[in-house]
Amino acid sequence: MASVQMCITSHQRILRHILGLVHDRNRLLTSRCSAAVRWPSVAAGGSSRNVATTCAQCAKARTAPKKKELSEKKLSRYFVDYRNVKLCAGSGGKGACTFHSEPRKEWGGPDGGNGGDGGNIIIKVNRVVKSLAQVGPLYRGENGHSGARKNCYGRNGQHTFLYVPVGTVVKEQGAAVADLSEDGQEFVAVFGGAGGKGNRFFLSNENRAPLTATPGTSGQERALQLELRTMAHAGLVGFPNAGKSSLLRAISNARPAVAAYPFTTLNPHVGIVEYRDHEQVAVADIPGIIRGAHLNRGLGISFLKHIERCRFLLFVLDLATPEPWTQLQHLRYELEQYEPGLSDRPHAIVANKMDLPEAQSQLETLKSHVTQRIIPVSALTGQNTEELILHLRELYDGNLQDATQDHQVAVTTL
């Protein structure tokens, strides 16, 4: 009887110790959190298992992460218009040298299969891709699999696709080898190596048991340069802070960054001008050009190549400057130094910032120095932007007519 009482006493001591630990932990949670978790009493038949020790007020509130807007400087890091890339196509698989053997047919002859061809590397245009930032420095094609016995041919290596934006020019040692200007257009840059021949291929009446099997040939290797040139019908050309981005906002659906400091635009933006007959004209905002840009000053010649694809130009002049006609002379000079004849393309002169008080007098002075048509506009207030849009359509239609006539002349000559 005494032993039974001692056993009960020991169990009670253990139970009191457990209850003390539970209450200490409960007090600790109460100090950290206003809504304390009440632990069930073990003496009342409760269990200390499956008890949560967390509190709603201690947990962090889960909210949807907000997407931060990137500045123009950060956006420019993701826009890449030039890449050097090395392409190595896949090598062909080696041929097998085996002989067929089975019961009652020990001399079945050679049955080594040919190896598979290596995979090509294909440059393909994808309109979803907007920059060359995702293009890596090295691409390797998949090798072909080796041949096997029982005249089994090796599997060909799968082709590797390199996706580039619309308007990408592929160059090799400075010479253009492909102009990718349409969505879905493909260019096989390097070809994979041919698979090797198995000994079954060399079977002949003179040689009934050939031991010859050739390895696969290596794939082509090529170092190429990829250049992205903006595909647009018209290009806004002007000095920094001339209001090109504001003008593109006023006439199209594009929303480039606008600020009151030079070189706000660090990469080209393309906007679409829509007309009532559902015709669309693409207008590109080219980063600002300064004097000596052809000598790689300012943003340099890295963005002058985007003007090469534009069919006609819009020279945007800043009427806030003392002599706006000199801007036109300098812009034409820079374009001619970069590519002769570039400034002679169909163009229009846009006198921007007509909302300023001194703009009217500057406009009269500009007309006295320039014999061509001048379209005065205000990108800030939208003044006279309708005339610019209509003249833009005239340039577009005239370009289409010239292209049609050239095509008819070429067909007649053939």
mmCIF file of C-alpha atoms in Angstrom:
data_model
loop_
_atom_site.group_PDB
_atom_site.id
_atom_site.type_symbol
_atom_site.label_atom_id
_atom_site.label_comp_id
_atom_site.label_asym_id
_atom_site.label_seq_id
_atom_site.Cartn_x
_atom_site.Cartn_y
_atom_site.Cartn_z
ATOM 1 C CA MET A 1 0.000 0.000 0.000
ATOM 2 C CA ALA A 2 2.865 2.335 0.791
ATOM 3 C CA SER A 3 4.416 1.696 -2.607
ATOM 4 C CA VAL A 4 1.164 2.639 -4.352
ATOM 5 C CA GLN A 5 0.971 5.935 -2.423
ATOM 6 C CA MET A 6 4.583 6.729 -3.310
ATOM 7 C CA CYS A 7 3.824 6.111 -6.995
ATOM 8 C CA ILE A 8 0.798 8.417 -6.884
ATOM 9 C CA THR A 9 2.874 11.109 -5.157
ATOM 10 C CA SER A 10 5.586 10.922 -7.794
ATOM 11 C CA HIS A 11 2.997 11.241 -10.614
ATOM 12 C CA GLN A 12 1.509 14.278 -8.931
ATOM 13 C CA ARG A 13 4.925 15.924 -8.716
ATOM 14 C CA ILE A 14 5.537 15.305 -12.432
ATOM 15 C CA LEU A 15 2.089 16.699 -13.271
ATOM 16 C CA ARG A 16 2.715 19.845 -11.206
ATOM 17 C CA HIS A 17 6.066 20.354 -12.943
ATOM 18 C CA ILE A 18 4.438 20.101 -16.367
ATOM 19 C CA LEU A 19 1.695 22.541 -15.361
ATOM 20 C CA GLY A 20 4.343 24.987 -14.133
ATOM 21 C CA LEU A 21 6.168 24.881 -17.472
ATOM 22 C CA VAL A 22 2.931 25.406 -19.362
ATOM 23 C CA HIS A 23 1.944 28.409 -17.242
ATOM 24 C CA ASP A 24 5.412 29.961 -17.618
ATOM 25 C CA ARG A 25 5.142 29.687 -21.375
ATOM 26 C CA ASN A 26 1.647 31.155 -21.294
ATOM 27 C CA ARG A 27 2.857 34.169 -19.313
ATOM 28 C CA LEU A 28 5.680 34.710 -21.802
ATOM 29 C CA LEU A 29 3.209 34.802 -24.703
ATOM 30 C CA THR A 30 0.950 37.152 -22.760
ATOM 31 C CA SER A 31 3.785 39.629 -22.329
ATOM 32 C CA ARG A 32 4.526 39.620 -26.063
ATOM 33 C CA CYS A 33 0.961 39.736 -27.261
ATOM 34 C CA SER A 34 -2.161 41.388 -25.899
ATOM 35 C CA ALA A 35 -4.344 38.495 -26.992
ATOM 36 C CA ALA A 36 -2.752 35.595 -25.101
ATOM 37 C CA VAL A 37 -3.399 32.002 -26.005
ATOM 38 C CA ARG A 38 -5.016 30.061 -23.158
ATOM 39 C CA TRP A 39 -3.568 26.639 -22.718
ATOM 40 C CA PRO A 40 -5.978 23.822 -21.792
ATOM 41 C CA SER A 41 -5.681 22.438 -18.317
ATOM 42 C CA VAL A 42 -4.063 19.052 -18.192
ATOM 43 C CA ALA A 43 -5.770 18.312 -14.897
ATOM 44 C CA ALA A 44 -9.156 18.940 -16.533
ATOM 45 C CA GLY A 45 -8.448 16.291 -19.130
ATOM 46 C CA GLY A 46 -6.940 18.624 -21.748
ATOM 47 C CA SER A 47 -3.902 17.807 -23.791
ATOM 48 C CA SER A 48 -0.841 19.990 -24.459
ATOM 49 C CA ARG A 49 -0.510 18.651 -27.990
ATOM 50 C CA ASN A 50 -1.830 20.510 -31.073
ATOM 51 C CA VAL A 51 -1.717 23.901 -29.303
ATOM 52 C CA ALA A 52 -0.784 26.888 -31.471
ATOM 53 C CA THR A 53 1.770 29.273 -30.020
ATOM 54 C CA THR A 54 1.279 32.040 -32.561
ATOM 55 C CA CYS A 55 -0.957 35.060 -32.452
ATOM 56 C CA ALA A 56 -2.646 37.090 -35.179
ATOM 57 C CA GLN A 57 -1.182 40.314 -33.797
ATOM 58 C CA CYS A 58 2.334 38.879 -33.813
ATOM 59 C CA ALA A 59 2.142 37.726 -37.420
ATOM 60 C CA LYS A 60 3.001 40.045 -40.309
ATOM 61 C CA ALA A 61 0.139 41.326 -42.391
ATOM 62 C CA ARG A 62 0.138 39.703 -45.815
ATOM 63 C CA THR A 63 -0.561 42.262 -48.499
ATOM 64 C CA ALA A 64 -0.092 42.137 -52.241
ATOM 65 C CA PRO A 65 3.378 43.453 -53.135
ATOM 66 C CA LYS A 66 3.234 46.770 -54.946
ATOM 67 C CA LYS A 67 5.114 46.978 -58.236
ATOM 68 C CA LYS A 68 7.456 49.927 -58.136
ATOM 69 C CA GLU A 69 7.601 52.150 -61.187
ATOM 70 C CA LEU A 70 11.008 52.164 -62.825
ATOM 71 C CA SER A 71 12.627 55.443 -63.723
ATOM 72 C CA GLU A 72 13.911 56.176 -67.204
ATOM 73 C CA LYS A 73 17.483 55.563 -66.069
ATOM 74 C CA LYS A 74 16.591 52.133 -64.662
ATOM 75 C CA LEU A 75 14.545 51.270 -67.724
ATOM 76 C CA SER A 76 17.545 51.977 -69.925
ATOM 77 C CA ARG A 77 19.437 49.175 -68.220
ATOM 78 C CA TYR A 78 16.977 46.681 -69.635
ATOM 79 C CA PHE A 79 17.111 48.135 -73.153
ATOM 80 C CA VAL A 80 20.056 46.733 -75.093
ATOM 81 C CA ASP A 81 20.389 47.344 -78.829
ATOM 82 C CA TYR A 82 23.780 45.703 -79.476
ATOM 83 C CA ARG A 83 25.152 42.285 -78.613
ATOM 84 C CA ASN A 84 28.205 40.196 -79.553
ATOM 85 C CA VAL A 85 27.295 36.528 -79.570
ATOM 86 C CA LYS A 86 29.200 33.349 -80.359
ATOM 87 C CA LEU A 87 27.227 30.452 -81.795
ATOM 88 C CA CYS A 88 28.439 26.843 -81.798
ATOM 89 C CA ALA A 89 26.177 24.340 -83.528
ATOM 90 C CA GLY A 90 25.853 20.777 -82.284
ATOM 91 C CA SER A 91 28.232 18.073 -83.466
ATOM 92 C CA GLY A 92 27.057 14.909 -85.180
ATOM 93 C CA GLY A 93 26.917 11.619 -83.324
ATOM 94 C CA LYS A 94 29.421 8.892 -84.070
ATOM 95 C CA GLY A 95 28.535 5.798 -86.029
ATOM 96 C CA ALA A 96 28.462 2.363 -84.387
ATOM 97 C CA CYS A 97 30.635 -0.583 -85.317
ATOM 98 C CA THR A 98 28.727 -3.725 -84.302
ATOM 99 C CA PHE A 99 27.864 -7.125 -85.785
ATOM 100 C CA HIS A 100 24.579 -8.962 -85.621
ATOM 101 C CA SER A 101 24.630 -12.206 -83.686
ATOM 102 C CA GLU A 102 21.809 -14.505 -82.518
ATOM 103 C CA PRO A 103 21.260 -18.239 -82.097
ATOM 104 C CA ARG A 104 21.639 -20.189 -85.339
ATOM 105 C CA LYS A 105 22.767 -16.970 -87.028
ATOM 106 C CA GLU A 106 26.194 -16.209 -85.649
ATOM 107 C CA TRP A 107 27.399 -14.461 -88.810
ATOM 108 C CA GLY A 108 24.616 -11.932 -89.294
ATOM 109 C CA GLY A 109 26.885 -9.270 -90.711
ATOM 110 C CA PRO A 110 27.441 -5.616 -89.693
ATOM 111 C CA ASP A 111 24.501 -3.784 -88.107
ATOM 112 C CA GLY A 112 26.028 -0.557 -86.756
ATOM 113 C CA GLY A 113 23.733 2.417 -87.294
ATOM 114 C CA ASN A 114 24.610 5.978 -88.296
ATOM 115 C CA GLY A 115 24.869 8.811 -85.791
ATOM 116 C CA GLY A 116 22.362 11.653 -85.638
ATOM 117 C CA ASP A 117 22.972 15.131 -87.016
ATOM 118 C CA GLY A 118 23.800 18.012 -84.700
ATOM 119 C CA GLY A 119 21.224 20.698 -84.006
ATOM 120 C CA ASN A 120 21.236 24.046 -85.804
ATOM 121 C CA ILE A 121 21.071 27.443 -84.103
ATOM 122 C CA ILE A 122 18.310 29.590 -85.585
ATOM 123 C CA ILE A 123 17.793 33.301 -84.978
ATOM 124 C CA LYS A 124 14.038 33.933 -84.961
ATOM 125 C CA VAL A 125 12.088 37.191 -84.707
ATOM 126 C CA ASN A 126 9.513 37.442 -81.940
ATOM 127 C CA ARG A 127 7.425 40.607 -81.691
ATOM 128 C CA VAL A 128 7.019 40.090 -77.935
ATOM 129 C CA VAL A 129 10.765 40.601 -77.418
ATOM 130 C CA LYS A 130 11.591 44.320 -77.251
ATOM 131 C CA SER A 131 15.305 44.332 -76.516
ATOM 132 C CA LEU A 132 18.494 42.288 -76.864
ATOM 133 C CA ALA A 133 18.964 42.231 -73.090
ATOM 134 C CA GLN A 134 18.075 38.525 -72.867
ATOM 135 C CA VAL A 135 20.625 37.479 -75.503
ATOM 136 C CA GLY A 136 23.597 35.724 -73.932
ATOM 137 C CA PRO A 137 27.224 35.769 -75.092
ATOM 138 C CA LEU A 138 27.420 32.064 -76.034
ATOM 139 C CA TYR A 139 24.989 29.503 -77.460
ATOM 140 C CA ARG A 140 25.708 25.832 -78.076
ATOM 141 C CA GLY A 141 23.528 23.518 -80.114
ATOM 142 C CA GLU A 142 22.541 20.030 -79.050
ATOM 143 C CA ASN A 143 24.806 17.220 -80.244
ATOM 144 C CA GLY A 144 23.444 14.292 -82.214
ATOM 145 C CA HIS A 145 23.206 10.919 -80.526
ATOM 146 C CA SER A 146 25.465 8.047 -81.458
ATOM 147 C CA GLY A 147 24.281 5.128 -83.545
ATOM 148 C CA ALA A 148 23.526 1.744 -81.992
ATOM 149 C CA ARG A 149 23.443 -1.892 -82.901
ATOM 150 C CA LYS A 150 20.648 -3.540 -84.883
ATOM 151 C CA ASN A 151 21.005 -0.773 -87.467
ATOM 152 C CA CYS A 152 19.522 1.824 -85.087
ATOM 153 C CA TYR A 153 20.217 5.411 -86.121
ATOM 154 C CA GLY A 154 21.042 8.050 -83.500
ATOM 155 C CA ARG A 155 18.554 10.807 -82.781
ATOM 156 C CA ASN A 156 19.203 14.216 -84.324
ATOM 157 C CA GLY A 157 19.967 17.092 -82.009
ATOM 158 C CA GLN A 158 17.146 19.571 -81.464
ATOM 159 C CA HIS A 159 17.453 23.017 -82.976
ATOM 160 C CA THR A 160 18.250 25.943 -80.666
ATOM 161 C CA PHE A 161 16.256 29.131 -81.199
ATOM 162 C CA LEU A 162 17.601 32.577 -80.379
ATOM 163 C CA TYR A 163 14.707 35.055 -80.168
ATOM 164 C CA VAL A 164 15.339 38.675 -81.165
ATOM 165 C CA PRO A 165 13.091 41.745 -81.630
ATOM 166 C CA VAL A 166 11.702 42.990 -84.927
ATOM 167 C CA GLY A 167 14.276 45.133 -86.736
ATOM 168 C CA THR A 168 17.387 43.164 -85.749
ATOM 169 C CA VAL A 169 20.316 43.236 -88.163
ATOM 170 C CA VAL A 170 22.785 40.331 -88.042
ATOM 171 C CA LYS A 171 26.354 41.275 -88.913
ATOM 172 C CA GLU A 172 29.576 39.343 -89.284
ATOM 173 C CA GLN A 173 32.840 41.305 -89.191
ATOM 174 C CA GLY A 174 30.917 44.501 -89.923
ATOM 175 C CA ALA A 175 29.039 43.172 -92.965
ATOM 176 C CA ALA A 176 25.287 42.593 -92.738
ATOM 177 C CA VAL A 177 24.305 38.966 -93.383
ATOM 178 C CA ALA A 178 20.600 39.109 -92.436
ATOM 179 C CA ASP A 179 17.944 41.772 -91.965
ATOM 180 C CA LEU A 180 15.165 40.470 -89.713
ATOM 181 C CA SER A 181 12.330 42.938 -90.149
ATOM 182 C CA GLU A 182 9.213 40.717 -89.986
ATOM 183 C CA ASP A 183 7.617 38.814 -87.154
ATOM 184 C CA GLY A 184 8.374 35.092 -87.321
ATOM 185 C CA GLN A 185 11.263 35.493 -89.763
ATOM 186 C CA GLU A 186 14.045 32.949 -89.260
ATOM 187 C CA PHE A 187 17.737 32.886 -90.113
ATOM 188 C CA VAL A 188 19.805 29.724 -89.750
ATOM 189 C CA ALA A 189 22.987 31.167 -88.307
ATOM 190 C CA VAL A 190 25.038 27.949 -87.942
ATOM 191 C CA PHE A 191 24.404 24.420 -89.170
ATOM 192 C CA GLY A 192 24.931 21.326 -87.079
ATOM 193 C CA GLY A 193 27.489 18.700 -88.016
ATOM 194 C CA ALA A 194 26.548 15.584 -89.952
ATOM 195 C CA GLY A 195 26.316 12.286 -88.101
ATOM 196 C CA GLY A 196 28.976 9.641 -88.530
ATOM 197 C CA LYS A 197 28.472 6.481 -90.576
ATOM 198 C CA GLY A 198 28.148 3.049 -88.975
ATOM 199 C CA ASN A 199 29.891 -0.013 -90.342
ATOM 200 C CA ARG A 200 26.628 -1.118 -91.960
ATOM 201 C CA PHE A 201 27.065 1.828 -94.367
ATOM 202 C CA PHE A 202 30.379 0.404 -95.647
ATOM 203 C CA LEU A 203 28.978 -3.044 -96.418
ATOM 204 C CA SER A 204 29.732 -4.119 -100.019
ATOM 205 C CA ASN A 205 30.315 -7.230 -102.057
ATOM 206 C CA GLU A 206 34.052 -6.783 -101.706
ATOM 207 C CA ASN A 207 33.932 -6.139 -97.942
ATOM 208 C CA ARG A 208 31.342 -8.304 -96.187
ATOM 209 C CA ALA A 209 32.603 -7.520 -92.656
ATOM 210 C CA PRO A 210 33.656 -3.868 -92.530
ATOM 211 C CA LEU A 211 35.223 -2.604 -89.334
ATOM 212 C CA THR A 212 35.016 1.041 -90.320
ATOM 213 C CA ALA A 213 32.826 3.566 -88.458
ATOM 214 C CA THR A 214 33.290 7.326 -88.760
ATOM 215 C CA PRO A 215 32.773 9.947 -86.046
ATOM 216 C CA GLY A 216 30.381 12.830 -86.511
ATOM 217 C CA THR A 217 31.611 16.131 -87.877
ATOM 218 C CA SER A 218 31.766 19.223 -85.710
ATOM 219 C CA GLY A 219 29.113 21.902 -86.000
ATOM 220 C CA GLN A 220 29.776 25.342 -87.399
ATOM 221 C CA GLU A 221 31.080 28.107 -85.174
ATOM 222 C CA ARG A 222 30.403 31.760 -85.836
ATOM 223 C CA ALA A 223 30.891 35.094 -84.079
ATOM 224 C CA LEU A 224 28.063 37.489 -84.934
ATOM 225 C CA GLN A 225 26.979 40.983 -83.970
ATOM 226 C CA LEU A 226 23.306 41.731 -83.375
ATOM 227 C CA GLU A 227 22.093 45.307 -83.828
ATOM 228 C CA LEU A 228 18.564 46.467 -83.062
ATOM 229 C CA ARG A 229 17.245 49.285 -85.212
ATOM 230 C CA THR A 230 13.898 50.783 -84.332
ATOM 231 C CA MET A 231 11.176 49.980 -86.845
ATOM 232 C CA ALA A 232 9.138 53.163 -87.302
ATOM 233 C CA HIS A 233 7.776 55.203 -90.198
ATOM 234 C CA ALA A 234 8.795 58.592 -88.781
ATOM 235 C CA GLY A 235 11.548 59.655 -86.419
ATOM 236 C CA LEU A 236 11.567 62.671 -84.082
ATOM 237 C CA VAL A 237 15.015 64.226 -84.400
ATOM 238 C CA GLY A 238 16.131 67.125 -82.235
ATOM 239 C CA PHE A 239 18.457 68.422 -79.565
ATOM 240 C CA PRO A 240 18.045 67.419 -75.915
ATOM 241 C CA ASN A 241 15.126 69.026 -74.088
ATOM 242 C CA ALA A 242 13.463 70.094 -77.355
ATOM 243 C CA GLY A 243 10.167 68.502 -76.340
ATOM 244 C CA LYS A 244 10.268 65.337 -78.462
ATOM 245 C CA SER A 245 8.912 63.086 -75.728
ATOM 246 C CA SER A 246 6.106 65.533 -74.912
ATOM 247 C CA LEU A 247 5.253 65.768 -78.597
ATOM 248 C CA LEU A 248 5.109 61.970 -78.892
ATOM 249 C CA ARG A 249 2.755 61.899 -75.910
ATOM 250 C CA ALA A 250 0.522 64.507 -77.567
ATOM 251 C CA ILE A 251 0.094 62.751 -80.933
ATOM 252 C CA SER A 252 0.320 59.030 -80.082
ATOM 253 C CA ASN A 253 -0.435 56.449 -77.440
ATOM 254 C CA ALA A 254 3.156 56.281 -76.153
ATOM 255 C CA ARG A 255 4.010 57.443 -72.641
ATOM 256 C CA PRO A 256 7.752 58.154 -72.478
ATOM 257 C CA ALA A 257 9.288 59.853 -69.475
ATOM 258 C CA VAL A 258 9.130 63.676 -69.498
ATOM 259 C CA ALA A 259 11.296 65.942 -67.338
ATOM 260 C CA ALA A 260 12.806 69.427 -67.445
ATOM 261 C CA TYR A 261 16.422 68.335 -67.929
ATOM 262 C CA PRO A 262 18.468 67.210 -70.955
ATOM 263 C CA PHE A 263 18.782 63.575 -71.988
ATOM 264 C CA THR A 264 15.526 62.526 -70.373
ATOM 265 C CA THR A 265 15.069 59.903 -73.091
ATOM 266 C CA LEU A 266 17.820 57.307 -72.832
ATOM 267 C CA ASN A 267 16.370 54.784 -75.270
ATOM 268 C CA PRO A 268 14.013 55.056 -78.257
ATOM 269 C CA HIS A 269 10.250 54.960 -77.729
ATOM 270 C CA VAL A 270 7.773 54.099 -80.463
ATOM 271 C CA GLY A 271 4.216 55.450 -80.486
ATOM 272 C CA ILE A 272 1.338 54.656 -82.841
ATOM 273 C CA VAL A 273 -0.726 57.436 -84.442
ATOM 274 C CA GLU A 274 -4.163 56.077 -85.396
ATOM 275 C CA TYR A 275 -6.423 57.565 -88.059
ATOM 276 C CA ARG A 276 -10.138 57.223 -88.729
ATOM 277 C CA ASP A 277 -9.585 54.828 -91.626
ATOM 278 C CA HIS A 278 -7.739 52.522 -89.177
ATOM 279 C CA GLU A 279 -4.368 53.342 -90.737
ATOM 280 C CA GLN A 280 -1.507 53.400 -88.236
ATOM 281 C CA VAL A 281 1.743 55.337 -88.454
ATOM 282 C CA ALA A 282 4.608 54.501 -86.097
ATOM 283 C CA VAL A 283 6.606 57.452 -84.739
ATOM 284 C CA ALA A 284 9.899 56.943 -82.879
ATOM 285 C CA ASP A 285 11.292 59.287 -80.245
ATOM 286 C CA ILE A 286 15.050 59.252 -80.843
ATOM 287 C CA PRO A 287 17.268 60.340 -77.905
ATOM 288 C CA GLY A 288 18.676 63.850 -78.129
ATOM 289 C CA ILE A 289 21.477 64.617 -80.579
ATOM 290 C CA ILE A 290 24.141 67.193 -79.766
ATOM 291 C CA ARG A 291 26.928 68.765 -81.807
ATOM 292 C CA GLY A 292 29.658 66.191 -82.369
ATOM 293 C CA ALA A 293 27.335 63.200 -81.936
ATOM 294 C CA HIS A 294 28.951 61.516 -84.971
ATOM 295 C CA LEU A 295 32.212 61.672 -83.000
ATOM 296 C CA ASN A 296 30.545 59.662 -80.196
ATOM 297 C CA ARG A 297 29.813 62.684 -78.004
ATOM 298 C CA GLY A 298 26.784 62.814 -75.748
ATOM 299 C CA LEU A 299 24.868 59.598 -76.306
ATOM 300 C CA GLY A 300 27.043 59.105 -79.376
ATOM 301 C CA ILE A 301 26.236 57.188 -82.510
ATOM 302 C CA SER A 302 24.636 54.318 -80.600
ATOM 303 C CA PHE A 303 21.177 55.755 -81.312
ATOM 304 C CA LEU A 304 21.814 57.398 -84.688
ATOM 305 C CA LYS A 305 21.413 53.987 -86.312
ATOM 306 C CA HIS A 306 17.765 53.944 -85.241
ATOM 307 C CA ILE A 307 17.125 56.795 -87.689
ATOM 308 C CA GLU A 308 18.298 54.640 -90.621
ATOM 309 C CA ARG A 309 15.037 52.652 -90.556
ATOM 310 C CA CYS A 310 12.767 55.727 -90.505
ATOM 311 C CA ARG A 311 11.177 56.506 -93.877
ATOM 312 C CA PHE A 312 10.772 60.218 -93.111
ATOM 313 C CA LEU A 313 11.957 62.565 -90.367
ATOM 314 C CA LEU A 314 10.435 65.228 -88.139
ATOM 315 C CA PHE A 315 12.991 67.866 -87.107
ATOM 316 C CA VAL A 316 11.806 69.226 -83.746
ATOM 317 C CA LEU A 317 13.181 72.724 -83.038
ATOM 318 C CA ASP A 318 13.090 74.473 -79.669
ATOM 319 C CA LEU A 319 11.724 78.032 -80.022
ATOM 320 C CA ALA A 320 13.024 78.874 -76.542
ATOM 321 C CA THR A 321 16.565 79.062 -77.920
ATOM 322 C CA PRO A 322 17.880 82.386 -79.325
ATOM 323 C CA GLU A 323 18.597 81.060 -82.845
ATOM 324 C CA PRO A 324 16.411 78.001 -83.548
ATOM 325 C CA TRP A 325 17.389 77.830 -87.244
ATOM 326 C CA THR A 326 20.933 76.879 -86.248
ATOM 327 C CA GLN A 327 19.556 73.719 -84.641
ATOM 328 C CA LEU A 328 18.291 72.564 -88.017
ATOM 329 C CA GLN A 329 21.698 73.140 -89.605
ATOM 330 C CA HIS A 330 23.516 71.238 -86.867
ATOM 331 C CA LEU A 331 21.061 68.335 -86.957
ATOM 332 C CA ARG A 332 21.423 67.940 -90.704
ATOM 333 C CA TYR A 333 25.194 68.107 -90.430
ATOM 334 C CA GLU A 334 25.292 65.336 -87.800
ATOM 335 C CA LEU A 335 23.041 63.100 -89.877
ATOM 336 C CA GLU A 336 25.128 63.633 -92.996
ATOM 337 C CA GLN A 337 28.331 62.848 -91.126
ATOM 338 C CA TYR A 338 26.841 59.604 -89.877
ATOM 339 C CA GLU A 339 25.335 58.520 -93.221
ATOM 340 C CA PRO A 340 25.452 60.614 -96.395
ATOM 341 C CA GLY A 341 21.988 61.352 -97.736
ATOM 342 C CA LEU A 342 20.212 60.646 -94.450
ATOM 343 C CA SER A 343 19.077 64.258 -94.016
ATOM 344 C CA ASP A 344 17.667 64.354 -97.574
ATOM 345 C CA ARG A 345 14.840 61.987 -96.751
ATOM 346 C CA PRO A 346 11.268 63.370 -96.731
ATOM 347 C CA HIS A 347 10.932 65.461 -93.612
ATOM 348 C CA ALA A 348 8.977 68.181 -91.857
ATOM 349 C CA ILE A 349 10.103 71.009 -89.585
ATOM 350 C CA VAL A 350 8.214 71.196 -86.279
ATOM 351 C CA ALA A 351 8.553 74.410 -84.242
ATOM 352 C CA ASN A 352 7.765 73.354 -80.681
ATOM 353 C CA LYS A 353 6.953 75.321 -77.489
ATOM 354 C CA MET A 354 4.586 77.823 -79.101
ATOM 355 C CA ASP A 355 3.033 78.396 -75.668
ATOM 356 C CA LEU A 356 6.000 80.558 -74.623
ATOM 357 C CA PRO A 357 5.640 84.382 -74.864
ATOM 358 C CA GLU A 358 8.643 84.867 -77.160
ATOM 359 C CA ALA A 359 7.701 81.960 -79.442
ATOM 360 C CA GLN A 360 5.775 84.035 -82.003
ATOM 361 C CA SER A 361 8.671 86.395 -82.696
ATOM 362 C CA GLN A 362 11.069 83.469 -82.875
ATOM 363 C CA LEU A 363 8.763 81.760 -85.371
ATOM 364 C CA GLU A 364 8.830 84.768 -87.702
ATOM 365 C CA THR A 365 12.606 84.862 -87.531
ATOM 366 C CA LEU A 366 12.768 81.139 -88.252
ATOM 367 C CA LYS A 367 10.557 81.523 -91.338
ATOM 368 C CA SER A 368 12.920 84.175 -92.692
ATOM 369 C CA HIS A 369 15.847 81.739 -92.541
ATOM 370 C CA VAL A 370 14.057 78.588 -93.711
ATOM 371 C CA THR A 371 12.230 78.213 -97.029
ATOM 372 C CA GLN A 372 10.540 74.921 -96.176
ATOM 373 C CA ARG A 373 7.176 74.422 -94.502
ATOM 374 C CA ILE A 374 7.147 74.917 -90.756
ATOM 375 C CA ILE A 375 4.475 73.441 -88.468
ATOM 376 C CA PRO A 376 4.206 75.421 -85.209
ATOM 377 C CA VAL A 377 2.916 73.302 -82.313
ATOM 378 C CA SER A 378 2.826 73.230 -78.549
ATOM 379 C CA ALA A 379 3.291 69.763 -77.103
ATOM 380 C CA LEU A 380 2.337 71.054 -73.655
ATOM 381 C CA THR A 381 -1.065 72.484 -74.584
ATOM 382 C CA GLY A 382 -1.729 70.411 -77.722
ATOM 383 C CA GLN A 383 -1.903 73.515 -79.919
ATOM 384 C CA ASN A 384 -1.932 72.769 -83.671
ATOM 385 C CA THR A 385 -1.108 69.081 -83.218
ATOM 386 C CA GLU A 386 -3.913 68.239 -85.690
ATOM 387 C CA GLU A 387 -1.982 69.892 -88.514
ATOM 388 C CA LEU A 388 1.087 67.860 -87.619
ATOM 389 C CA ILE A 389 -0.909 64.621 -87.603
ATOM 390 C CA LEU A 390 -2.420 65.417 -91.020
ATOM 391 C CA HIS A 391 0.964 66.310 -92.497
ATOM 392 C CA LEU A 392 2.366 63.106 -91.040
ATOM 393 C CA ARG A 393 -0.286 61.183 -92.961
ATOM 394 C CA GLU A 394 0.644 63.041 -96.167
ATOM 395 C CA LEU A 395 4.264 61.985 -95.778
ATOM 396 C CA TYR A 396 3.165 58.412 -95.103
ATOM 397 C CA ASP A 397 0.897 58.224 -98.162
ATOM 398 C CA GLY A 398 3.574 59.793 -100.367
ATOM 399 C CA ASN A 399 6.066 57.217 -99.196
ATOM 400 C CA LEU A 400 3.648 54.400 -100.026
ATOM 401 C CA GLN A 401 3.118 55.773 -103.532
ATOM 402 C CA ASP A 402 6.866 56.010 -104.129
ATOM 403 C CA ALA A 403 7.345 52.446 -102.918
ATOM 404 C CA THR A 404 4.556 51.206 -105.210
ATOM 405 C CA GLN A 405 6.043 52.985 -108.231
ATOM 406 C CA ASP A 406 9.493 51.577 -107.513
ATOM 407 C CA HIS A 407 8.025 48.103 -107.290
ATOM 408 C CA GLN A 408 6.220 48.491 -110.602
ATOM 409 C CA VAL A 409 9.402 49.719 -112.282
ATOM 410 C CA ALA A 410 11.322 46.759 -110.904
ATOM 411 C CA VAL A 411 8.701 44.301 -112.143
ATOM 412 C CA THR A 412 8.689 45.930 -115.595
ATOM 413 C CA THR A 413 12.466 45.719 -115.795
ATOM 414 C CA LEU A 414 12.393 42.018 -114.993
#
